[in-house]
Coordinates of C-alpha atoms in Angstrom, one line a residue:
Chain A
X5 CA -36.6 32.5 104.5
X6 CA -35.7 31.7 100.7
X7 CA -32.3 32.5 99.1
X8 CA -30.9 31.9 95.6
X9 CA -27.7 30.7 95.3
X10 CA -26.4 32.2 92.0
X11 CA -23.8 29.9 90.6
X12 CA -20.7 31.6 88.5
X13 CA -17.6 30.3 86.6
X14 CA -15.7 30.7 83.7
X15 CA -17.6 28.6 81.1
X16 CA -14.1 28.2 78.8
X17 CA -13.0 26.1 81.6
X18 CA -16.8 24.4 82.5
X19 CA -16.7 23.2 78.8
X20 CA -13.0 22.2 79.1
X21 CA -14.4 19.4 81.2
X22 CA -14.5 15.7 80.1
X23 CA -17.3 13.9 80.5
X24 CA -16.1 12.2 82.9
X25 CA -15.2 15.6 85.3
X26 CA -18.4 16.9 84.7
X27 CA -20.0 13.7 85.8
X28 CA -17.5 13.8 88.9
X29 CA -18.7 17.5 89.6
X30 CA -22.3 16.4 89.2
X31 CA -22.1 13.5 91.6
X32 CA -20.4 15.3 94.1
X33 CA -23.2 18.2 93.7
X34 CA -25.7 15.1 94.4
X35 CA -24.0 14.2 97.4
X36 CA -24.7 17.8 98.6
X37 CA -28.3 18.2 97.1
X38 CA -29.3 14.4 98.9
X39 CA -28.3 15.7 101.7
X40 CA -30.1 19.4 101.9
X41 CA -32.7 18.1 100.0
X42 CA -35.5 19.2 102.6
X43 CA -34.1 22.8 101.9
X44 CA -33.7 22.8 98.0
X45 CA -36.6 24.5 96.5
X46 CA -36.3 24.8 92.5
X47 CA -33.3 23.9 90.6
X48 CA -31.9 24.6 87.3
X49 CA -28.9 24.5 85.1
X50 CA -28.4 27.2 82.4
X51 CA -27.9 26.9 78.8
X52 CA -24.3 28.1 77.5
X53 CA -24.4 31.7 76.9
X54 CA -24.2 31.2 73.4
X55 CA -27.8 31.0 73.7
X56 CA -28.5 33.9 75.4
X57 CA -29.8 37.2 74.1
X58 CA -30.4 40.8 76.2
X59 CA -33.0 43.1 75.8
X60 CA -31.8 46.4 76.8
X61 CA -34.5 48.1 78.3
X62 CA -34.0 52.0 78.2
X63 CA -33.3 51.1 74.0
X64 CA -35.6 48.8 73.6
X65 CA -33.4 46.8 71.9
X66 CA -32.0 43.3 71.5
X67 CA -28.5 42.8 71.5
X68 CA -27.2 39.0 71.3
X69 CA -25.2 37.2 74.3
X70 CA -25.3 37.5 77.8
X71 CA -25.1 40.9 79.6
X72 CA -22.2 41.7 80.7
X73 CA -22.3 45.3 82.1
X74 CA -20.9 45.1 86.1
X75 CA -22.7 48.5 86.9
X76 CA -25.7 47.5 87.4
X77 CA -26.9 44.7 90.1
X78 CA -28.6 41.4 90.0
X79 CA -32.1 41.9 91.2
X80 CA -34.2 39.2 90.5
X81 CA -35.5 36.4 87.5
X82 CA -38.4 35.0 86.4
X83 CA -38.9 31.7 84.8
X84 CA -41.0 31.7 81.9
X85 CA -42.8 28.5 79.8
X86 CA -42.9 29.4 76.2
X87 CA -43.3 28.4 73.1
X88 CA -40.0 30.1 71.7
X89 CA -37.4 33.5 72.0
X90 CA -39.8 35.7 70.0
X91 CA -42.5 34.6 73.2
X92 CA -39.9 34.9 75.8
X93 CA -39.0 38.6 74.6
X94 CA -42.6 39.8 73.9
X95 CA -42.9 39.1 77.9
X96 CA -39.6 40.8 78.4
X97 CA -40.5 44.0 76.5
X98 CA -43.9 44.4 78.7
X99 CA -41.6 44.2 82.1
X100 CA -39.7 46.8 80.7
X101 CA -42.1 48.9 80.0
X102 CA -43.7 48.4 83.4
X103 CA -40.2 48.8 85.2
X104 CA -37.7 50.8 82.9
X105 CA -33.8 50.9 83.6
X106 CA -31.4 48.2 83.2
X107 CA -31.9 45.1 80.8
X108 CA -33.2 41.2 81.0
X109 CA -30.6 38.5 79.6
X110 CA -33.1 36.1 78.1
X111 CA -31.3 32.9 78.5
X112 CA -33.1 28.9 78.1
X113 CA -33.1 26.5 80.4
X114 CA -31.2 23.2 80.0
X115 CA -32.0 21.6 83.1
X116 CA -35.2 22.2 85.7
X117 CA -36.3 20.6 88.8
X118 CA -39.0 22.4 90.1
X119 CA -39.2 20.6 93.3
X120 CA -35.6 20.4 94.2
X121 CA -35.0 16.3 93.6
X122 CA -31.3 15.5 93.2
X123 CA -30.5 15.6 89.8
X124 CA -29.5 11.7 89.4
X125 CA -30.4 11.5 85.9
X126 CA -29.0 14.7 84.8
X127 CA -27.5 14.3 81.4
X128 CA -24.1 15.6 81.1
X129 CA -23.6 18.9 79.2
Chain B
X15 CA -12.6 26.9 103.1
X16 CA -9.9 27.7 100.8
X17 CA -8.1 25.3 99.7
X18 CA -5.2 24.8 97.3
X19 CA -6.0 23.9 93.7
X20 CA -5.9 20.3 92.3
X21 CA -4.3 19.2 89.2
X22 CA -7.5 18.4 87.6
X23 CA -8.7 22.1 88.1
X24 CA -5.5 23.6 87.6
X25 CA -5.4 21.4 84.0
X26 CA -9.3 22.1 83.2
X27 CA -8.3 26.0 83.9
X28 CA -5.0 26.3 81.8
X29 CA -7.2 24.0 78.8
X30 CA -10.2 26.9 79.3
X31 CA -7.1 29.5 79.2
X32 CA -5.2 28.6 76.3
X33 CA -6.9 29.9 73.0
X34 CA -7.0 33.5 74.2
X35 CA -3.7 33.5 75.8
X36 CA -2.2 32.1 73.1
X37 CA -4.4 34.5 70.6
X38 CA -3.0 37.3 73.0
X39 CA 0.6 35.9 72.6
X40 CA 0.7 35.6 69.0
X41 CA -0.1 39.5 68.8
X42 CA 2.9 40.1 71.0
X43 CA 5.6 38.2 69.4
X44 CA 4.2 37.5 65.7
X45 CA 5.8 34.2 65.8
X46 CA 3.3 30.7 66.4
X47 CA 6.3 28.9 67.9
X48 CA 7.1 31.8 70.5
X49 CA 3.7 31.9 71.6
X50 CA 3.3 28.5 72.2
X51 CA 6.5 28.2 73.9
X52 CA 6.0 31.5 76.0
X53 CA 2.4 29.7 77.1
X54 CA 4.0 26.4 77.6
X55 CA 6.4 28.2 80.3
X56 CA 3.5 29.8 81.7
X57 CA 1.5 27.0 82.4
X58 CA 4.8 25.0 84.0
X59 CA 5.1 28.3 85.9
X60 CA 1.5 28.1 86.9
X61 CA 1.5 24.1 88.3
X62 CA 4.9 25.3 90.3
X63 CA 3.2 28.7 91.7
X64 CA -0.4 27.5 92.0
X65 CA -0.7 25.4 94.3
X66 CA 1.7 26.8 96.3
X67 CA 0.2 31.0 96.4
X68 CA -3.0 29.8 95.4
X69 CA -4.6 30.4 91.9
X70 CA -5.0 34.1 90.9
X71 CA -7.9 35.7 90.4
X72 CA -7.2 36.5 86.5
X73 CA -5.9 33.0 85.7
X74 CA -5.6 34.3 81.8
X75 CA -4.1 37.8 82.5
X76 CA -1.5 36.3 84.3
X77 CA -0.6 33.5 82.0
X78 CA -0.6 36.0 79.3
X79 CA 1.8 38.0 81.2
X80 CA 4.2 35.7 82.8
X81 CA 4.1 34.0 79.2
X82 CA 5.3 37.4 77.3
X83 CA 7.8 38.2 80.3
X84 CA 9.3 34.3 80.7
X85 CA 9.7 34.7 76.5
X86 CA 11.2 38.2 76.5
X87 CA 13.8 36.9 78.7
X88 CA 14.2 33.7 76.8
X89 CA 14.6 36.0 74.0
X90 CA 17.0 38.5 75.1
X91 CA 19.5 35.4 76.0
X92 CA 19.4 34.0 73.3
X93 CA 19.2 37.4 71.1
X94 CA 16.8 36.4 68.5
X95 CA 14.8 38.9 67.8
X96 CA 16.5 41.4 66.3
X97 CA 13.9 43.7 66.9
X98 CA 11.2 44.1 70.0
X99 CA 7.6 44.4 69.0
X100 CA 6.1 48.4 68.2
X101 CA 6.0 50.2 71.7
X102 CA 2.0 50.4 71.2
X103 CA 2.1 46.6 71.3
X104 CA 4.0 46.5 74.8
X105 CA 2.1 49.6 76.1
X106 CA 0.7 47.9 78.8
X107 CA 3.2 46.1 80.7
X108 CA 2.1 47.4 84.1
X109 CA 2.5 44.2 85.6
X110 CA -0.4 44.9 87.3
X111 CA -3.6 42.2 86.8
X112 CA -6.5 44.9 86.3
X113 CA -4.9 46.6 83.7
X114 CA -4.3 43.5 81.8
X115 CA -8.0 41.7 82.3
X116 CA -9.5 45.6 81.7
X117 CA -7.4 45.1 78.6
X118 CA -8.7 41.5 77.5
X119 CA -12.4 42.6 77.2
X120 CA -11.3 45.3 74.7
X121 CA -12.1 44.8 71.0
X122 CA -9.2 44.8 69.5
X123 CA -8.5 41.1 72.0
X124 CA -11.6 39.5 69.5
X125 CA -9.8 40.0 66.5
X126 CA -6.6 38.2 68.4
X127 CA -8.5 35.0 68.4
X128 CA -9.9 35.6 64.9
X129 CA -6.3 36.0 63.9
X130 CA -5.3 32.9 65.6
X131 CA -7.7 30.8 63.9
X132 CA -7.4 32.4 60.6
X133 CA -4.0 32.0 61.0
X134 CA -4.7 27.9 61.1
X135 CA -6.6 28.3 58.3
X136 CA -4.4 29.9 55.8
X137 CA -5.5 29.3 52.5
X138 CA -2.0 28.1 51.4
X139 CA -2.9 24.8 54.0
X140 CA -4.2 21.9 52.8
X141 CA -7.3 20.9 54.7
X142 CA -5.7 18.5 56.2
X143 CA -2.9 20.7 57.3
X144 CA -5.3 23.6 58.6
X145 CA -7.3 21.0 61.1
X146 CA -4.5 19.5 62.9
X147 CA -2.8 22.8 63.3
X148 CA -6.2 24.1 65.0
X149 CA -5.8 21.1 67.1
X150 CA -2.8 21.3 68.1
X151 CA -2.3 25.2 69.0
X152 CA -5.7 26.6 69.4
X153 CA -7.1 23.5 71.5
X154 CA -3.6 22.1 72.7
X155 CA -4.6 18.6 71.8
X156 CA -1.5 16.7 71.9
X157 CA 0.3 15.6 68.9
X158 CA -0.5 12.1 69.4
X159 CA -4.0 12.1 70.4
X160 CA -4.6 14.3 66.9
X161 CA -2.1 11.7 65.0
X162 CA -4.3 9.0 66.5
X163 CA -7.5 10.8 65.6
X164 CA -6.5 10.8 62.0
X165 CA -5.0 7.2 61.7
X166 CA -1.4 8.4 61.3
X167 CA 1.8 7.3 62.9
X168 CA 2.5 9.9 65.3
X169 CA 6.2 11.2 63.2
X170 CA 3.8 11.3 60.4
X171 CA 1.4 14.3 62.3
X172 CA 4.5 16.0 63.7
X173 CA 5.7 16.4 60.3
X174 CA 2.7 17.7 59.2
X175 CA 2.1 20.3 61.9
X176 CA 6.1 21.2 61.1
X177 CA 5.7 21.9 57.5
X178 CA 2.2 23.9 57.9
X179 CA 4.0 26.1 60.7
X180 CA 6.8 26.5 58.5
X181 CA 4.6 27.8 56.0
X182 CA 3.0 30.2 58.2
X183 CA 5.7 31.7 59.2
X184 CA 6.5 32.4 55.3
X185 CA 3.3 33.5 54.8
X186 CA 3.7 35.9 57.7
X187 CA 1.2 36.4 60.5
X188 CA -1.6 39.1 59.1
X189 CA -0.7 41.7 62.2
X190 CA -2.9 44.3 61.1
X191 CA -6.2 45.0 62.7
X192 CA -8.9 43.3 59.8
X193 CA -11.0 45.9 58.2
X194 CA -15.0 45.0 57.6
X195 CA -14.4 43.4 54.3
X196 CA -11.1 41.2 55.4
X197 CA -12.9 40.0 58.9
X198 CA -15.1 38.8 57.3
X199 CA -13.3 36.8 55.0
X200 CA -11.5 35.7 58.3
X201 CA -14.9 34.6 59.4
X202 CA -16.0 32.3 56.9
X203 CA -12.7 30.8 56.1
X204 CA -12.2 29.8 60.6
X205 CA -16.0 28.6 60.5
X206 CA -15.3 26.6 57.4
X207 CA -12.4 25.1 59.4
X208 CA -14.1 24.5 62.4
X209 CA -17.2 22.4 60.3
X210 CA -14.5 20.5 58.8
X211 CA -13.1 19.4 62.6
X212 CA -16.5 18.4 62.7
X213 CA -16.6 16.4 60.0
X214 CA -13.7 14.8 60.3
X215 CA -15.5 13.4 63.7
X216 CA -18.6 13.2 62.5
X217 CA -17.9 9.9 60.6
X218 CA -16.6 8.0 63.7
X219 CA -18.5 5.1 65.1
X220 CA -16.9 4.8 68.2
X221 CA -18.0 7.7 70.6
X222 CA -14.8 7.4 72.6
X223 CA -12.6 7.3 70.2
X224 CA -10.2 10.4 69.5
X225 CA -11.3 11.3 66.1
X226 CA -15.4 11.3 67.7
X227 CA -14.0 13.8 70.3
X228 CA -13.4 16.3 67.3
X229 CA -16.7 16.9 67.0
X230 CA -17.2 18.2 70.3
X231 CA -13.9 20.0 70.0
X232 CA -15.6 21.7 66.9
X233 CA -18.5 23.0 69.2
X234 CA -16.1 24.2 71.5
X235 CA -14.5 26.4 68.6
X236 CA -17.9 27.6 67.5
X237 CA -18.7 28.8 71.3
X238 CA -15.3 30.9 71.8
X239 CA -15.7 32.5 68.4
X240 CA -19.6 33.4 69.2
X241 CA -18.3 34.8 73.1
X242 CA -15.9 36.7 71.1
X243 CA -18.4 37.7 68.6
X244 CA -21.9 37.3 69.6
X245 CA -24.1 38.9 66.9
X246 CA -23.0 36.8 64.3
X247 CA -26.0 34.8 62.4
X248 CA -23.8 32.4 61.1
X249 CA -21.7 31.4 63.6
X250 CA -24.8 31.0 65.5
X251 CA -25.9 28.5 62.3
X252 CA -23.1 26.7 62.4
X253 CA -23.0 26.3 66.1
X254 CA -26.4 25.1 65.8
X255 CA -26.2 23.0 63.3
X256 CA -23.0 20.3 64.9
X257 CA -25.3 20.7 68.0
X258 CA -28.0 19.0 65.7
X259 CA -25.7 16.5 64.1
X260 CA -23.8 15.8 67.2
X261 CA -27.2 14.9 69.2
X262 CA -27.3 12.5 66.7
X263 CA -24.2 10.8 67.5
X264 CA -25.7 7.4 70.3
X265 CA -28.2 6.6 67.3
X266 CA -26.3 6.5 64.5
X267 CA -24.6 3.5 64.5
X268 CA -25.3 -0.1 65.1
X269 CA -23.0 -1.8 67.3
X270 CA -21.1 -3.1 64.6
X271 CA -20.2 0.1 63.5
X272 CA -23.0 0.2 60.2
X273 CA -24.6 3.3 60.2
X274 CA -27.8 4.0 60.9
X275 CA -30.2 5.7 58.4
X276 CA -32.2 8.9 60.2
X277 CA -35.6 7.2 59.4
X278 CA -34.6 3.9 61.4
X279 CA -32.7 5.5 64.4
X280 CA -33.8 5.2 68.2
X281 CA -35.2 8.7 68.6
X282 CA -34.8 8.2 72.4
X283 CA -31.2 8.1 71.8
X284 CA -30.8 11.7 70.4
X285 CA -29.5 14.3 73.1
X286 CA -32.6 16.4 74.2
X287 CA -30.1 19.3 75.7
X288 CA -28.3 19.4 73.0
X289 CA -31.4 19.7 70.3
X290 CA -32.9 22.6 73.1
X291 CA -29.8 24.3 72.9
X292 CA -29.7 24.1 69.3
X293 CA -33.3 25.4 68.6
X294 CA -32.3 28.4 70.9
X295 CA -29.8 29.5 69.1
X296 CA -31.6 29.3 66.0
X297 CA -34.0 31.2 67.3
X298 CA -31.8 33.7 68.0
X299 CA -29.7 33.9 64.6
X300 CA -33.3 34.0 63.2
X301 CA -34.2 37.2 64.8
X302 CA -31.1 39.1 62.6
X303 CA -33.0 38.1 59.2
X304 CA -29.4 37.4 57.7
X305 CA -29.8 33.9 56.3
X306 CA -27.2 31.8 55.5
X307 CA -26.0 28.6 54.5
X308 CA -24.7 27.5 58.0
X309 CA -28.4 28.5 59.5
X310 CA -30.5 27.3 56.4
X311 CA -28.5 23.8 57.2
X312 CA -29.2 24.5 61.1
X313 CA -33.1 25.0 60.0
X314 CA -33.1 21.6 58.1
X315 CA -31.7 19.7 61.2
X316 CA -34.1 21.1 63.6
X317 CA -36.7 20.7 61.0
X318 CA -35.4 16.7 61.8
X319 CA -35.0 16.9 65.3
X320 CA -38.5 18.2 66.1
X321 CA -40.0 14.8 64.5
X322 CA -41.1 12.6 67.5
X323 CA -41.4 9.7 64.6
X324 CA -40.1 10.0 61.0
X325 CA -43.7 10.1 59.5
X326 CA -44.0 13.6 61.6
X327 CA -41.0 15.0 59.1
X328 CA -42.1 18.5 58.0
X329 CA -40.9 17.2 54.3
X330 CA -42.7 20.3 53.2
X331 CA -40.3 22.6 55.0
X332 CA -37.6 20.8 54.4
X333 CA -37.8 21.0 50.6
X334 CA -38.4 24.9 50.7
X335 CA -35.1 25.1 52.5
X336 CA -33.2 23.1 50.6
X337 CA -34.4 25.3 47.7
X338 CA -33.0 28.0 49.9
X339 CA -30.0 26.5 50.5
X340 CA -29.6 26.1 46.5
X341 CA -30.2 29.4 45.9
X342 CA -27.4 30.5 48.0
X343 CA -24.7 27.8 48.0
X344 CA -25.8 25.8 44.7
X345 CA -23.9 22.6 44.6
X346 CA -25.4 19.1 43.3
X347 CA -25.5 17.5 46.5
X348 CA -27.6 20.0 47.9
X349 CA -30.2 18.3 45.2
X350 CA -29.8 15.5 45.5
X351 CA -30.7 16.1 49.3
X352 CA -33.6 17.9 48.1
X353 CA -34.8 15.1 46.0
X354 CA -34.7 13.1 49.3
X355 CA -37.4 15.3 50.4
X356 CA -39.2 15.6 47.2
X357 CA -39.1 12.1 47.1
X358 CA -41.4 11.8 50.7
X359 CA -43.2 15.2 49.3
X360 CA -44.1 14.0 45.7
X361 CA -43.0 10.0 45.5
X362 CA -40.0 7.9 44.1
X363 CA -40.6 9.2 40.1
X364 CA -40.3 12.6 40.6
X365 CA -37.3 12.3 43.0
X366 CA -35.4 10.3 40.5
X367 CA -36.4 12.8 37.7
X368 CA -34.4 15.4 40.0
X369 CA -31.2 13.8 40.4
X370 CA -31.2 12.3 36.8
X371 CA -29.2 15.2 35.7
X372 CA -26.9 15.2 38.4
X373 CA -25.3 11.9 36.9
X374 CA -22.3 13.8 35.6
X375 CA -21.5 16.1 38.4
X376 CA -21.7 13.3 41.3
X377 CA -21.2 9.9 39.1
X378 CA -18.4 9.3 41.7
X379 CA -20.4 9.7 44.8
X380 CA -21.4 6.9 46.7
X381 CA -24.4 8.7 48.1
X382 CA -25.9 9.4 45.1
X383 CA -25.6 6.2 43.8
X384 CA -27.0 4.8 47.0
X385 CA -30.2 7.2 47.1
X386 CA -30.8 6.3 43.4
X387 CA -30.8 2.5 44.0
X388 CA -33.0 3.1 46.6
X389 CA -35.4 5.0 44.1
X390 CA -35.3 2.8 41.8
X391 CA -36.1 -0.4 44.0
X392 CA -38.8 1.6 45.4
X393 CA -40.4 1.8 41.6
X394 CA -39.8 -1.7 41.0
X395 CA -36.9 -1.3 38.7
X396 CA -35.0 -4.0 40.7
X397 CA -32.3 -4.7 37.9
X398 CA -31.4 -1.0 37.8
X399 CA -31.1 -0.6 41.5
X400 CA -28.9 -3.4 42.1
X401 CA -26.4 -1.8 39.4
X402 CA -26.9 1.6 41.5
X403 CA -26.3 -0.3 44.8
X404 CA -23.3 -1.9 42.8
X405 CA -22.1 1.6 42.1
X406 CA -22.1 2.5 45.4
X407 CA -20.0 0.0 46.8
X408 CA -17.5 0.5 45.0
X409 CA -17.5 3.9 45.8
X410 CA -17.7 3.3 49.3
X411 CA -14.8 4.8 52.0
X412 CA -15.6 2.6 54.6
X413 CA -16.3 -0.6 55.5
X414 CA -19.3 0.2 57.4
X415 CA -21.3 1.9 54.2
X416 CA -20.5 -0.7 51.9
X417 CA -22.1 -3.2 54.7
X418 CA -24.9 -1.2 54.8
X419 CA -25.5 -0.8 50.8
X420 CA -25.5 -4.6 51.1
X421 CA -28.0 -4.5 53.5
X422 CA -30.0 -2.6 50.8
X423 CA -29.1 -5.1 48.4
X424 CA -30.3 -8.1 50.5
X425 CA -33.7 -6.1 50.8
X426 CA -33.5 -5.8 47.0
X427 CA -33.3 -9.4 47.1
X428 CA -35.9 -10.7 49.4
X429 CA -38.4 -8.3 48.0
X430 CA -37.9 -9.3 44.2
X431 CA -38.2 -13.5 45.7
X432 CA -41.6 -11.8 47.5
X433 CA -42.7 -10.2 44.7
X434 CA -41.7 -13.1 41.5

């Protein structure tokens, strides 16, 4: 069976942290990855949301930030390799014409481990 | 598991809280002091009642609240305020944490933190004046720390932060809900403030030093203002563009301090997440086609930080922008930055032809001095470089770039001995 585990916090106090918190967080994190690492599958880490952008789907338009509406439900994500935003939402805009309704936050990746290793070297953010 | 809040998270939280509860504070009481002092009894209220009831879901809503009701009280003692704030401003004192949070999403809650930080930056301030005040209410940074960041005696910083208060509070605080126009004048005069925090960290060689830590305290700024307004190109630029410079910040300097000239930095040094994030977020202010100075800058740095090696430098690109960048925000040093590229584009002759005219305008910079000495030694006109290079060390503000103009000079030096 394969879950996500979709991580939330306020990112005012995320970026609050020192350094040397967020490298406390991270190693204890690594503790916990080490030790279910037979179970992790891919991993990643989430650019601020200053870098995100949100193609409304039923508009067909692209609104900047992360979206924010609480109506509608998380149902999935893709992870895309491209070359740039422009790429990224070209992609986007086909989904939604397959599957109308609701929108896609398109928001980079900072950090990615496809296999699940514990993220020793991560830099901190 | 629950379990009761640590100090660390309880400080990290009431840090995170601050800017908007103070924002939403200053809109109550119109007074800087009073909504710093109603916040500074919150968060006392918060490490008593924290860890004891555990931390509430709304961590902001109720530090805005217990701030404004702690103050009223303080107020009515002590009789103060003659007069309460409009009853459309204390309309929602349902002490009830929904209606407060519902309330801090609304758009009117944006233009709080605008007016906070345009508050800072009153044009009467002095520069110097506008930044630590930022510092000290918007971030919380404590007096010493910022006194220390700016090499002055701690009475000296309290002073200053007294005197630009005092001024504020002559000024008045602009209570009024900004129309177009005015916000955004509100705009560029906080994102000029925030670039100068930058700056003013920018310089340091010591990464853990206080002053450094402005620069990241500067991309903190950017971020709050772009959550509270997200479609806003420039913000995005300038965001973008201390990402760029601050990715910089390991290579820069040698470990005495000197800097470090971009062509001759460790490129394995620079901060990969930061450079991704900042190429996102250009991408994104691109897609608004609203160019402006903050993102033409922002282009130019990525155009730097996509170079694997220094002889992969798009100089090409680089010099169109900076002829972007002069048609919308002329100044002589944007030339002479130009003729740094022109210079790689079209060789040492035709970059010194640029900046020959700028002799007037920036015969007192040391940077101009410095690039023309190093034009000049490249063409073999060693007497008139070492008189630039001269120049420039006299005009130099710290010890490090005079060190490093030397450094240019003993290349002058061993080249000329090659060369004779």
């Amino acid at each position: 069976m394969l879950y996500t585990l979709l991580c939330y916090n306020d990112e005012m106090v995320t970026s609050a942290w020192t350094k040397e918190e967020d490298a406390a967080v991270m190693a204890r994190l690594d503790e916990v990855h080490r030790k279910w690492a037979d179970n992790f599958r891919p991993m990643l880490r989430l650019m601020p949301t200053s870098a995100a952008t949100t193609l409304r789907k039923s508009e067909n338009l692209v609104v900047d930030g992360p979206y924010a509406e609480t109506k509608e439900q998380l149902l999935g994500f893709y992870v895309v390799d491209v070359d740039n935003l422009d790429q990224a939402l070209a992609i986007a805009r086909e989904l939604a014409v397959a599957n109308p309704g609701g929108a896609y936050e398109i928001r980079p990746v900072m950090l990615y481990y496809p296999d699940g290793s514990a993220i020793d070297d991560a830099p901190a953010a | 598991m629950p379990q009761p809040p640590d100090p660390d998270w309880i400080e990290s939280r009431l840090i995170g809280a601050r800017p908007r509860a103070i924002a939403a504070l200053l809109r109550y009481f119109r007074d800087l002091d009073l909504a710093e002092e109603a916040f500074q009894e919150a968060c006392l209220r918060a490490l008593k009642s924290w860890p004891e009831n555990g931390p509430p879901r709304d961590a902001e809503g109720w530090l805005i609240m217990v701030g404004r009701n702690t103050a009223l009280d303080h107020v009515r003692r002590q009789s103060k305020l003659t007069e309460l704030p409009p009853e459309d401003a204390m309309s929602d004192r349902e002490d009830v944490e929904p209606v407060l949070a519902e309330r801090l999403d609304s758009a009117d809650y944006r233009d709080d933190i605008l007016r906070l930080l345009f508050v800072c930056c009153h044009p009467d301030l002095p520069a110097t004046q506008q930044i630590a005040l930022a510092l000290r209410i918007v971030s919380g940074i404590s007096v010493r720390d910022i006194a220390r960041a700016f090499l002055v005696h701690e009475r000296a910083m309290e002073q200053r932060i007294t005197r630009a208060k005092a001024r504020i509070a002559k000024a008045g605080v602009p209570f009024e809900t900004p129309g177009p126009v005015e916000r955004s004048e509100r705009f560029a005069a906080v994102s000029a403030m925030i670039y100068l925090v930058f700056n003013e960290g920018y310089t340091d060689a010591n990464p853990a030093s206080e002053r450094a830590n402005l620069c990241g305290e500067a991309i903190r700024l950017a971020r709050l203002m772009l959550r509270m307004f997200p479609a806003e190109p420039e913000m995005m630029g300038l965001l973008a563009l201390m990402l760029l410079q601050h990715s910089r910040q390991g290579a820069r300097f040698d470990e005495t301090g000197a800097p470090i000239l971009l062509e001759d930095q460790d490129r394995s040094l620079w901060n990969r997440s930061m450079i991704a994030e900042a190429l996102a977020i250009i991408d994104k202010a691109m897609l608004h086609h609203q160019p402006g100075p903050y993102q033409i800058q922002a282009a130019i740095a990525a155009l730097h930080a996509r170079a694997g090696k220094p002889e992969d430098t798009d100089w090409a690109g680089i010099d169109q922008l900076y002829q972007a960048l002069e048609r919308r925000a002329p100044s002589p040093v944007v030339t002479l930055n130009r003729a740094v590229a022109v210079w790689k584009l079209e060789g040492a002759q035709s970059a010194l032809d640029m900046i020959a005219p700028l002799d007037n305008a920036l015969g007192g910079y040391f940077y101009f001095h410095g690039v023309r000495g190093a034009l000049l030694r490249e063409l073999g006109r060693n007497d008139e470089a070492r008189d630039a290079f001269g120049a420039a060390i006299g005009l130099a503000s710290t010890a490090a770039d005079a060190t490093h103009i030397r450094k240019q000079l003993d290349r002058l030096e061993r080249s000329g001995a090659q060369t004779s």
